[in-house]
N, CA and C atoms as an extended XYZ file, in Angstrom:
234
Properties=species:S:1:pos:R:3:atomname:S:1:resname:S:1:resid:I:1 pbc="F F F"
N         0.829       -1.203        0.000 N   GLU     1
C         0.000        0.000        0.000 CA  GLU     1
C         0.869        1.260        0.000 C   GLU     1
N         1.850        1.289        0.875 N   ARG     2
C         2.740        2.444        0.954 CA  ARG     2
C         3.521        2.666       -0.351 C   ARG     2
N         3.895        1.574       -0.996 N   ALA     3
C         4.659        1.683       -2.242 CA  ALA     3
C         3.869        2.477       -3.278 C   ALA     3
N         2.584        2.254       -3.355 N   SER     4
C         1.748        2.970       -4.310 CA  SER     4
C         1.700        4.459       -3.989 C   SER     4
N         1.593        4.783       -2.700 N   PHE     5
C         1.555        6.185       -2.313 CA  PHE     5
C         2.879        6.868       -2.632 C   PHE     5
N         3.981        6.169       -2.369 N   ARG     6
C         5.309        6.722       -2.705 CA  ARG     6
C         5.424        6.935       -4.214 C   ARG     6
N         4.927        5.976       -4.967 N   GLU     7
C         4.964        6.097       -6.432 CA  GLU     7
C         4.137        7.296       -6.888 C   GLU     7
N         2.990        7.500       -6.254 N   LEU     8
C         2.137        8.652       -6.566 CA  LEU     8
C         2.908        9.952       -6.340 C   LEU     8
N         3.540       10.069       -5.197 N   ALA     9
C         4.309       11.273       -4.869 CA  ALA     9
C         5.459       11.477       -5.850 C   ALA     9
N         6.104       10.379       -6.247 N   LYS    10
C         7.227       10.451       -7.198 CA  LYS    10
C         6.753       10.960       -8.564 C   LYS    10
N         5.613       10.449       -9.025 N   LEU    11
C         5.078       10.886      -10.315 CA  LEU    11
C         4.703       12.365      -10.287 C   LEU    11
N         4.133       12.817       -9.187 N   ILE    12
C         3.785       14.236       -9.046 CA  ILE    12
C         5.060       15.070       -9.124 C   ILE    12
N         6.072       14.654       -8.380 N   GLU    13
C         7.348       15.368       -8.343 CA  GLU    13
C         7.963       15.474       -9.736 C   GLU    13
N         7.786       14.427      -10.539 N   GLU    14
C         8.340       14.401      -11.889 CA  GLU    14
C         7.453       15.126      -12.905 C   GLU    14
N         6.309       15.638      -12.449 N   GLY    15
C         5.417       16.350      -13.352 CA  GLY    15
C         4.574       15.428      -14.221 C   GLY    15
N         4.530       14.160      -13.874 N   LEU    16
C         3.747       13.191      -14.645 CA  LEU    16
C         2.351       13.082      -14.042 C   LEU    16
N         1.622       14.187      -14.134 N   TYR    17
C         0.330       14.297      -13.465 CA  TYR    17
C        -0.709       13.319      -14.001 C   TYR    17
N        -0.745       13.128      -15.295 N   ASN    18
C        -1.713       12.189      -15.871 CA  ASN    18
C        -1.417       10.751      -15.440 C   ASN    18
N        -0.140       10.391      -15.431 N   ASP    19
C         0.244        9.055      -14.969 CA  ASP    19
C        -0.102        8.884      -13.489 C   ASP    19
N         0.124        9.933      -12.719 N   ALA    20
C        -0.199        9.889      -11.285 CA  ALA    20
C        -1.698        9.711      -11.077 C   ALA    20
N        -2.477       10.425      -11.870 N   GLU    21
C        -3.939       10.311      -11.746 CA  GLU    21
C        -4.397        8.906      -12.128 C   GLU    21
N        -3.801        8.343      -13.165 N   ASP    22
C        -4.128        6.959      -13.552 CA  ASP    22
C        -3.800        5.994      -12.408 C   ASP    22
N        -2.631        6.173      -11.801 N   LEU    23
C        -2.223        5.327      -10.680 CA  LEU    23
C        -3.214        5.453       -9.520 C   LEU    23
N        -3.661        6.680       -9.283 N   LEU    24
C        -4.607        6.943       -8.206 CA  LEU    24
C        -5.914        6.178       -8.424 C   LEU    24
N        -6.490        6.322       -9.622 N   PHE    25
C        -7.765        5.654       -9.914 CA  PHE    25
C        -7.609        4.135       -9.959 C   PHE    25
N        -6.501        3.659      -10.515 N   ASP    26
C        -6.243        2.212      -10.511 CA  ASP    26
C        -6.106        1.709       -9.074 C   ASP    26
N        -5.439        2.484       -8.254 N   GLY    27
C        -5.254        2.125       -6.855 CA  GLY    27
C        -6.562        2.096       -6.083 C   GLY    27
N        -7.472        2.985       -6.443 N   ALA    28
C        -8.791        2.981       -5.790 CA  ALA    28
C        -9.516        1.680       -6.104 C   ALA    28
N        -9.368        1.211       -7.335 N   GLU    29
C       -10.010       -0.042       -7.752 CA  GLU    29
C        -9.417       -1.250       -7.046 C   GLU    29
N        -8.102       -1.236       -6.845 N   THR    30
C        -7.437       -2.394       -6.248 CA  THR    30
C        -7.338       -2.296       -4.731 C   THR    30
N        -7.723       -1.149       -4.174 N   GLY    31
C        -7.687       -0.988       -2.727 CA  GLY    31
C        -6.372       -0.495       -2.164 C   GLY    31
N        -5.443       -0.062       -3.031 N   THR    32
C        -4.160        0.447       -2.536 CA  THR    32
C        -4.174        1.960       -2.335 C   THR    32
N        -5.226        2.637       -2.830 N   MET    33
C        -5.364        4.080       -2.636 CA  MET    33
C        -6.695        4.340       -1.938 C   MET    33
N        -6.655        5.286       -0.986 N   ASP    34
C        -7.882        5.633       -0.281 CA  ASP    34
C        -8.277        7.074       -0.600 C   ASP    34
N        -9.332        7.544        0.041 N   LEU    35
C        -9.805        8.904       -0.207 CA  LEU    35
C        -8.726        9.928        0.140 C   LEU    35
N        -7.999        9.696        1.224 N   ALA    36
C        -6.938       10.626        1.628 CA  ALA    36
C        -5.852       10.749        0.557 C   ALA    36
N        -5.553        9.657       -0.128 N   SER    37
C        -4.561        9.689       -1.206 CA  SER    37
C        -5.020       10.627       -2.317 C   SER    37
N        -6.296       10.556       -2.651 N   GLY    38
C        -6.851       11.421       -3.689 CA  GLY    38
C        -6.834       12.883       -3.275 C   GLY    38
N        -7.194       13.145       -2.035 N   ILE    39
C        -7.189       14.526       -1.544 CA  ILE    39
C        -5.764       15.066       -1.554 C   ILE    39
N        -4.810       14.242       -1.127 N   PHE    40
C        -3.395       14.639       -1.182 CA  PHE    40
C        -2.997       14.995       -2.618 C   PHE    40
N        -3.341       14.121       -3.554 N   PHE    41
C        -2.977       14.326       -4.953 CA  PHE    41
C        -3.533       15.641       -5.490 C   PHE    41
N        -4.842       15.826       -5.357 N   TYR    42
C        -5.461       17.018       -5.941 CA  TYR    42
C        -5.086       18.297       -5.198 C   TYR    42
N        -4.912       18.228       -3.882 N   GLN    43
C        -4.462       19.416       -3.145 CA  GLN    43
C        -3.048       19.803       -3.567 C   GLN    43
N        -2.206       18.814       -3.791 N   THR    44
C        -0.842       19.084       -4.238 CA  THR    44
C        -0.870       19.773       -5.602 C   THR    44
N        -1.714       19.270       -6.497 N   LEU    45
C        -1.788       19.876       -7.832 CA  LEU    45
C        -2.366       21.282       -7.793 C   LEU    45
N        -3.241       21.565       -6.845 N   LEU    46
C        -3.798       22.916       -6.733 CA  LEU    46
C        -2.722       23.940       -6.401 C   LEU    46
N        -1.594       23.498       -5.884 N   GLN    47
C        -0.485       24.398       -5.549 CA  GLN    47
C         0.430       24.663       -6.750 C   GLN    47
N         0.222       23.895       -7.812 N   VAL    48
C         1.051       24.033       -9.013 CA  VAL    48
C         0.465       25.157       -9.881 C   VAL    48
N         1.307       26.084      -10.349 N   PRO    49
C         0.802       27.167      -11.204 CA  PRO    49
C         0.119       26.611      -12.465 C   PRO    49
N        -0.937       27.262      -12.891 N   GLU    50
C        -1.709       26.831      -14.066 CA  GLU    50
C        -0.800       26.632      -15.285 C   GLU    50
N         0.141       27.535      -15.457 N   LYS    51
C         1.080       27.460      -16.583 CA  LYS    51
C         1.862       26.138      -16.560 C   LYS    51
N         2.290       25.736      -15.373 N   THR    52
C         3.026       24.483      -15.215 CA  THR    52
C         2.113       23.291      -15.472 C   THR    52
N         0.872       23.375      -14.966 N   LEU    53
C        -0.091       22.299      -15.228 CA  LEU    53
C        -0.266       22.114      -16.730 C   LEU    53
N        -0.475       23.220      -17.440 N   HIS    54
C        -0.664       23.144      -18.895 CA  HIS    54
C         0.551       22.559      -19.601 C   HIS    54
N         1.736       22.904      -19.129 N   ALA    55
C         2.968       22.377      -19.724 CA  ALA    55
C         3.039       20.854      -19.584 C   ALA    55
N         2.330       20.323      -18.583 N   HIS    56
C         2.310       18.879      -18.343 CA  HIS    56
C         0.958       18.272      -18.718 C   HIS    56
N         0.250       18.975      -19.614 N   ASP    57
C        -1.019       18.477      -20.155 CA  ASP    57
C        -2.066       18.226      -19.070 C   ASP    57
N        -2.216       19.197      -18.163 N   PHE    58
C        -3.203       19.102      -17.094 CA  PHE    58
C        -3.790       20.490      -16.889 C   PHE    58
N        -4.875       20.612      -16.132 N   SER    59
C        -5.482       21.922      -15.892 CA  SER    59
C        -6.211       21.947      -14.553 C   SER    59
N        -6.509       23.153      -14.092 N   THR    60
C        -7.266       23.325      -12.856 CA  THR    60
C        -8.645       22.689      -12.994 C   THR    60
N        -9.242       22.809      -14.170 N   LYS    61
C       -10.554       22.211      -14.419 CA  LYS    61
C       -10.488       20.688      -14.234 C   LYS    61
N        -9.418       20.078      -14.720 N   GLU    62
C        -9.245       18.630      -14.556 CA  GLU    62
C        -9.076       18.253      -13.087 C   GLU    62
N        -8.464       19.131      -12.312 N   ILE    63
C        -8.306       18.879      -10.880 CA  ILE    63
C        -9.687       18.835      -10.221 C   ILE    63
N       -10.523       19.830      -10.531 N   GLU    64
C       -11.870       19.892       -9.953 CA  GLU    64
C       -12.698       18.672      -10.342 C   GLU    64
N       -12.690       18.348      -11.622 N   THR    65
C       -13.444       17.197      -12.120 CA  THR    65
C       -12.899       15.899      -11.539 C   THR    65
N       -11.588       15.760      -11.534 N   GLY    66
C       -10.953       14.549      -11.030 CA  GLY    66
C       -11.250       14.305       -9.561 C   GLY    66
N       -11.188       15.373       -8.767 N   LEU    67
C       -11.469       15.229       -7.337 CA  LEU    67
C       -12.907       14.770       -7.118 C   LEU    67
N       -13.833       15.374       -7.846 N   ARG    68
C       -15.243       14.966       -7.721 CA  ARG    68
C       -15.432       13.507       -8.122 C   ARG    68
N       -14.847       13.127       -9.265 N   ASP    69
C       -14.982       11.750       -9.750 CA  ASP    69
C       -14.336       10.759       -8.784 C   ASP    69
N       -13.167       11.123       -8.263 N   TYR    70
C       -12.465       10.230       -7.342 CA  TYR    70
C       -13.251       10.074       -6.039 C   TYR    70
N       -13.739       11.174       -5.505 N   ALA    71
C       -14.488       11.136       -4.244 CA  ALA    71
C       -15.739       10.265       -4.369 C   ALA    71
N       -16.372       10.305       -5.538 N   LYS    72
C       -17.575        9.484       -5.763 CA  LYS    72
C       -17.286        7.999       -5.612 C   LYS    72
N       -16.056        7.580       -5.921 N   LEU    73
C       -15.673        6.183       -5.748 CA  LEU    73
C       -15.772        5.759       -4.289 C   LEU    73
N       -15.735        6.742       -3.384 N   PHE    74
C       -15.799        6.490       -1.943 CA  PHE    74
C       -17.114        7.000       -1.362 C   PHE    74
N       -18.091        7.205       -2.256 N   ASP    75
C       -19.425        7.698       -1.852 CA  ASP    75
C       -19.385        9.035       -1.135 C   ASP    75
N       -18.479        9.918       -1.596 N   VAL    76
C       -18.375       11.263       -1.050 CA  VAL    76
C       -18.703       12.249       -2.166 C   VAL    76
N       -19.582       13.198       -1.880 N   GLU    77
C       -19.964       14.209       -2.874 CA  GLU    77
C       -19.353       15.557       -2.515 C   GLU    77
N       -18.847       16.256       -3.523 N   PHE    78
C       -18.333       17.630       -3.328 CA  PHE    78
C       -19.211       18.589       -4.082 C   PHE    78
């Protein structure tokens, strides 16, 4: 379980936001990622400047949508 979280943090650090998001959702399916992992991921990305997000093929809109979609997997509504 911890290995997946470390991998998530590593992908974020490397700017591989889409890969990190894929890992997050895959982890939710397999039980290696929990709601807190998703909140960590999206809160971390909210600190990244929009320009940097775009450079890595991501956006603030995707953060909002992704957080809502991820939370729904845990029966949480935003």
